[in-house]
Tab-separated table of C-alpha atoms in Angstrom:
chain	number	residue	atom	x	y	z
A	1	MET	CA	41.946	-26.116	9.280
A	2	GLY	CA	40.719	-22.816	7.877
A	3	ARG	CA	39.155	-20.065	9.932
A	4	LEU	CA	35.731	-20.866	8.445
A	5	GLN	CA	36.207	-24.607	8.075
A	6	ASP	CA	32.886	-26.383	7.398
A	7	LYS	CA	30.840	-23.204	7.790
A	8	VAL	CA	28.282	-22.324	5.097
A	9	ALA	CA	28.036	-18.716	3.966
A	10	ILE	CA	25.529	-16.988	1.702
A	11	ILE	CA	26.967	-13.857	0.093
A	12	THR	CA	24.676	-11.589	-1.906
A	13	GLY	CA	26.257	-9.428	-4.559
A	14	GLY	CA	28.821	-12.210	-4.820
A	15	ALA	CA	29.519	-11.931	-8.547
A	16	SER	CA	31.772	-8.877	-8.381
A	17	GLY	CA	33.483	-6.307	-6.199
A	18	PHE	CA	33.370	-6.753	-2.433
A	19	GLY	CA	31.085	-9.791	-2.661
A	20	GLU	CA	33.384	-11.641	-5.022
A	21	GLY	CA	36.302	-10.852	-2.753
A	22	MET	CA	34.420	-12.279	0.234
A	23	ALA	CA	33.357	-15.411	-1.651
A	24	ARG	CA	36.922	-16.194	-2.670
A	25	ARG	CA	38.425	-15.362	0.718
A	26	PHE	CA	35.813	-17.357	2.652
A	27	ALA	CA	36.390	-20.401	0.434
A	28	GLU	CA	40.148	-20.123	0.967
A	29	GLU	CA	39.471	-20.440	4.691
A	30	GLY	CA	37.356	-23.584	4.359
A	31	ALA	CA	33.817	-22.240	3.927
A	32	LYS	CA	31.158	-23.542	1.594
A	33	VAL	CA	29.867	-20.515	-0.273
A	34	VAL	CA	26.627	-19.595	-1.996
A	35	VAL	CA	27.562	-16.964	-4.588
A	36	ALA	CA	24.266	-15.108	-4.956
A	37	ASP	CA	23.771	-12.339	-7.469
A	38	LEU	CA	21.340	-10.872	-9.985
A	39	ASN	CA	24.133	-11.351	-12.535
A	40	ALA	CA	23.752	-15.063	-13.257
A	41	LYS	CA	26.806	-15.354	-15.502
A	42	GLY	CA	28.962	-13.525	-12.988
A	43	ALA	CA	27.808	-15.774	-10.137
A	44	GLU	CA	28.473	-18.864	-12.254
A	45	ARG	CA	31.961	-17.591	-13.119
A	46	VAL	CA	32.945	-16.929	-9.504
A	47	ALA	CA	31.495	-20.218	-8.248
A	48	SER	CA	33.155	-22.263	-11.007
A	49	GLU	CA	36.518	-20.628	-10.311
A	50	ILE	CA	36.177	-21.435	-6.604
A	51	GLY	CA	35.225	-25.038	-7.372
A	52	ASP	CA	33.226	-27.621	-5.444
A	53	ALA	CA	33.058	-25.420	-2.348
A	54	ALA	CA	30.721	-22.956	-4.085
A	55	ILE	CA	27.402	-22.858	-5.889
A	56	PRO	CA	25.912	-19.985	-7.896
A	57	VAL	CA	22.396	-18.729	-7.255
A	58	THR	CA	20.634	-16.098	-9.317
A	59	VAL	CA	18.702	-13.808	-6.994
A	60	ASP	CA	16.999	-10.437	-7.032
A	61	VAL	CA	17.256	-9.437	-3.384
A	62	ALA	CA	14.416	-6.967	-3.853
A	63	LEU	CA	12.043	-9.944	-4.055
A	64	ARG	CA	11.260	-12.114	-1.022
A	65	ASP	CA	10.428	-15.240	-3.012
A	66	GLU	CA	13.846	-15.124	-4.666
A	67	ILE	CA	15.563	-14.748	-1.288
A	68	GLU	CA	13.572	-17.755	-0.072
A	69	ALA	CA	14.799	-19.743	-3.074
A	70	MET	CA	18.372	-18.646	-2.358
A	71	VAL	CA	18.224	-19.862	1.242
A	72	GLU	CA	16.610	-23.125	0.158
A	73	ALA	CA	19.389	-23.651	-2.408
A	74	ALA	CA	21.965	-23.232	0.365
A	75	LEU	CA	20.205	-25.814	2.523
A	76	GLN	CA	19.840	-28.290	-0.338
A	77	ALA	CA	23.491	-27.972	-1.338
A	78	PHE	CA	25.186	-27.736	2.055
A	79	GLY	CA	22.594	-28.535	4.736
A	80	ARG	CA	22.956	-25.432	6.892
A	81	VAL	CA	23.544	-21.660	6.962
A	82	ASP	CA	26.168	-20.311	9.353
A	83	VAL	CA	26.913	-16.909	7.843
A	84	MET	CA	24.561	-14.540	6.014
A	85	VAL	CA	26.292	-11.652	4.267
A	86	ASN	CA	23.868	-9.000	3.032
A	87	ASN	CA	26.262	-7.365	0.619
A	88	ALA	CA	24.204	-6.536	-2.480
A	89	GLY	CA	23.749	-2.800	-2.818
A	90	PHE	CA	22.389	-0.090	-5.072
A	91	THR	CA	22.864	3.665	-5.284
A	92	HIS	CA	21.666	6.689	-7.176
A	93	ARG	CA	24.094	8.789	-9.172
A	94	ASN	CA	25.936	11.526	-7.289
A	95	GLY	CA	23.774	14.642	-7.541
A	96	SER	CA	20.986	16.680	-6.007
A	97	LEU	CA	18.596	14.859	-3.704
A	98	LEU	CA	15.793	16.530	-5.681
A	99	ASP	CA	16.791	14.761	-8.893
A	100	VAL	CA	16.363	11.175	-7.633
A	101	ASP	CA	13.153	9.714	-9.037
A	102	GLU	CA	10.811	7.599	-6.949
A	103	ASP	CA	11.578	4.342	-8.771
A	104	THR	CA	15.277	4.746	-7.992
A	105	PHE	CA	14.505	5.602	-4.370
A	106	ASP	CA	12.296	2.520	-4.075
A	107	LEU	CA	15.025	0.290	-5.507
A	108	ILE	CA	17.581	1.688	-3.040
A	109	THR	CA	15.291	0.904	-0.114
A	110	ALA	CA	14.432	-2.559	-1.472
A	111	VAL	CA	18.036	-3.631	-2.046
A	112	ASN	CA	19.855	-1.834	0.765
A	113	MET	CA	17.209	-2.127	3.466
A	114	LYS	CA	14.301	-4.460	2.835
A	115	ALA	CA	16.561	-7.300	1.650
A	116	ILE	CA	18.104	-7.365	5.128
A	117	TYR	CA	14.616	-7.668	6.637
A	118	HIS	CA	13.705	-10.567	4.339
A	119	SER	CA	16.939	-12.526	4.728
A	120	THR	CA	16.908	-12.086	8.502
A	121	GLN	CA	13.414	-13.486	8.806
A	122	LEU	CA	14.478	-16.515	6.771
A	123	VAL	CA	17.914	-17.357	8.209
A	124	VAL	CA	17.414	-16.584	11.898
A	125	PRO	CA	15.189	-19.648	12.549
A	126	ILE	CA	17.795	-21.819	10.787
A	127	MET	CA	20.661	-20.379	12.796
A	128	GLU	CA	18.705	-20.702	16.027
A	129	ARG	CA	18.147	-24.427	15.387
A	130	GLN	CA	21.859	-24.820	14.713
A	131	GLY	CA	22.838	-23.069	17.948
A	132	GLY	CA	23.998	-19.760	16.487
A	133	GLY	CA	25.332	-17.926	13.497
A	134	SER	CA	26.654	-14.677	12.100
A	135	ILE	CA	24.945	-11.993	10.020
A	136	ILE	CA	27.060	-9.361	8.297
A	137	ASN	CA	25.510	-6.327	6.631
A	138	THR	CA	27.556	-4.270	4.204
A	139	ALA	CA	26.811	-0.686	5.204
A	140	SER	CA	29.156	2.203	4.330
A	141	THR	CA	31.112	5.122	5.674
A	142	ALA	CA	28.254	7.030	4.009
A	143	GLY	CA	26.053	5.956	6.905
A	144	LEU	CA	28.500	7.387	9.440
A	145	ARG	CA	29.934	10.488	7.738
A	146	PRO	CA	27.677	11.230	4.781
A	147	ARG	CA	28.854	13.207	1.764
A	148	PRO	CA	26.482	15.646	0.053
A	149	ASN	CA	24.747	14.542	-3.159
A	150	LEU	CA	24.287	10.911	-2.112
A	151	THR	CA	21.571	11.636	0.440
A	152	TRP	CA	19.147	8.780	-0.170
A	153	TYR	CA	21.944	6.210	-0.453
A	154	ASN	CA	23.515	7.597	2.722
A	155	ALA	CA	20.195	7.303	4.519
A	156	SER	CA	19.796	3.659	3.510
A	157	LYS	CA	23.221	2.836	4.912
A	158	GLY	CA	22.472	4.698	8.140
A	159	TRP	CA	19.369	2.512	8.406
A	160	ALA	CA	21.499	-0.603	7.863
A	161	ILE	CA	23.815	0.407	10.705
A	162	THR	CA	20.943	1.058	13.127
A	163	ALA	CA	19.247	-2.185	12.105
A	164	THR	CA	22.512	-4.056	12.677
A	165	LYS	CA	22.853	-2.749	16.221
A	166	SER	CA	19.235	-3.471	17.132
A	167	MET	CA	19.408	-6.941	15.563
A	168	ALA	CA	22.566	-7.643	17.549
A	169	VAL	CA	20.894	-6.850	20.852
A	170	GLU	CA	17.738	-8.808	20.070
A	171	LEU	CA	19.464	-11.870	18.620
A	172	ALA	CA	22.289	-12.162	21.169
A	173	PRO	CA	20.301	-14.601	23.368
A	174	LYS	CA	20.083	-16.897	20.340
A	175	ASN	CA	23.902	-16.770	19.920
A	176	ILE	CA	23.505	-14.985	16.589
A	177	ARG	CA	26.029	-12.208	16.121
A	178	VAL	CA	25.191	-9.271	13.835
A	179	ASN	CA	27.768	-6.799	12.575
A	180	ALA	CA	28.132	-4.256	9.796
A	181	LEU	CA	31.004	-3.407	7.495
A	182	CYS	CA	31.500	0.258	6.645
A	183	PRO	CA	33.767	0.442	3.598
A	184	VAL	CA	35.007	3.660	2.105
A	185	ALA	CA	34.586	4.003	-1.669
A	186	GLY	CA	36.247	1.151	-3.516
A	187	GLU	CA	37.084	-0.113	-6.965
A	188	THR	CA	33.647	-1.581	-7.642
A	189	ALA	CA	30.960	-1.186	-10.290
A	190	MET	CA	29.241	1.528	-8.222
A	191	LEU	CA	32.291	3.812	-7.946
A	192	ALA	CA	31.386	5.945	-10.969
A	193	SER	CA	27.885	6.532	-9.567
A	194	PHE	CA	29.326	7.527	-6.195
A	195	MET	CA	31.617	10.060	-7.863
A	196	GLY	CA	29.118	11.342	-10.438
A	197	GLU	CA	31.671	10.901	-13.195
A	198	ASP	CA	34.954	9.019	-13.336
A	199	THR	CA	37.832	11.364	-14.082
A	200	PRO	CA	41.365	11.494	-12.647
A	201	GLU	CA	40.521	14.812	-10.987
A	202	ILE	CA	37.410	13.513	-9.237
A	203	ARG	CA	39.242	10.356	-8.165
A	204	GLU	CA	41.926	12.461	-6.535
A	205	LYS	CA	39.271	14.568	-4.818
A	206	PHE	CA	37.699	11.468	-3.278
A	207	LYS	CA	41.054	9.957	-2.313
A	208	SER	CA	42.148	13.197	-0.669
A	209	VAL	CA	39.784	12.630	2.280
A	210	ILE	CA	41.093	9.100	2.921
A	211	PRO	CA	44.161	9.414	5.192
A	212	LEU	CA	45.785	6.239	3.855
A	213	GLY	CA	45.489	7.709	0.389
A	214	ARG	CA	43.673	5.058	-1.632
A	215	PHE	CA	40.292	3.505	-2.296
A	216	SER	CA	39.324	0.278	-0.565
A	217	THR	CA	39.810	-3.040	-2.356
A	218	PRO	CA	37.713	-6.222	-2.347
A	219	LEU	CA	40.465	-7.911	-0.340
A	220	ASP	CA	40.351	-5.197	2.340
A	221	ILE	CA	36.644	-5.779	2.827
A	222	ALA	CA	36.899	-9.563	2.499
A	223	ASN	CA	39.523	-9.799	5.243
A	224	ALA	CA	37.348	-7.728	7.588
A	225	ALA	CA	34.293	-9.851	6.796
A	226	LEU	CA	36.317	-13.027	7.309
A	227	TRP	CA	37.266	-11.944	10.805
A	228	LEU	CA	33.702	-10.975	11.721
A	229	ALA	CA	32.399	-14.313	10.429
A	230	SER	CA	35.043	-16.369	12.210
A	231	ASP	CA	35.111	-17.669	15.763
A	232	GLU	CA	37.926	-15.202	16.439
A	233	ALA	CA	35.192	-12.546	16.614
A	234	GLY	CA	32.999	-14.679	18.865
A	235	PHE	CA	32.525	-11.838	21.365
A	236	ILE	CA	31.942	-9.150	18.724
A	237	THR	CA	28.380	-8.115	17.926
A	238	GLY	CA	26.634	-4.841	17.096
A	239	VAL	CA	29.777	-3.336	15.593
A	240	ALA	CA	29.847	-1.034	12.561
A	241	LEU	CA	33.425	-1.763	11.519
A	242	GLU	CA	35.042	1.068	9.580
A	243	VAL	CA	37.192	-0.338	6.768
A	244	ASP	CA	38.031	3.064	5.428
A	245	GLY	CA	41.712	3.991	5.596
A	246	GLY	CA	40.876	6.540	8.303
A	247	ARG	CA	38.055	8.300	6.421
A	248	CYS	CA	35.767	8.429	9.484
A	249	VAL	CA	38.357	9.656	11.978
């Protein structure tokens, strides 16, 4: 029996990076997985490689009707939703806060913040009927110890952490646990934007503030998410778990 045996998990941003790592790791531990992503081909690839335990769903998490369709697809395929992982994220390029245009700012808030609002409103009634569930929000060390030049992204992740804690308190009577992951920079598609440009020198600069001396990996984040989603973390809620090699110490 796996640690998530017979549980159903929706993972946004599941076609690559941290989300792909979670989808694969959850399936290894017995979960049925909805691989949800704006990248349809990527979601199809990950789901097909996992096999019968996964389905792909194309979703723009900035749009409520698409999140509704995603949740409905999970119910039609697997009959329930036990774990909701709000992992999809967006950032502006590393640089002055004055140079971020309004459209980019709006997309950051829609993907990193409002998507959590929409998915919560849709999955909480389902989880309540089932007797409980787990919501995991991918935040960031940026929400705890922000770097300069990523101000609006940092702010969105600080919001996600505060929302997680408030959700945890409010939803505890319904036996719905809510936690956040706070990864340090990792080998994902957004790394170049975080750094501003991808050069060996800039990589070393970013690594130099991580005591364990490396970026995070999808497996690092997936293992942390697996624990938070599992019954082993049954008494854990409202936590912003730093998966950061010591960055926030």
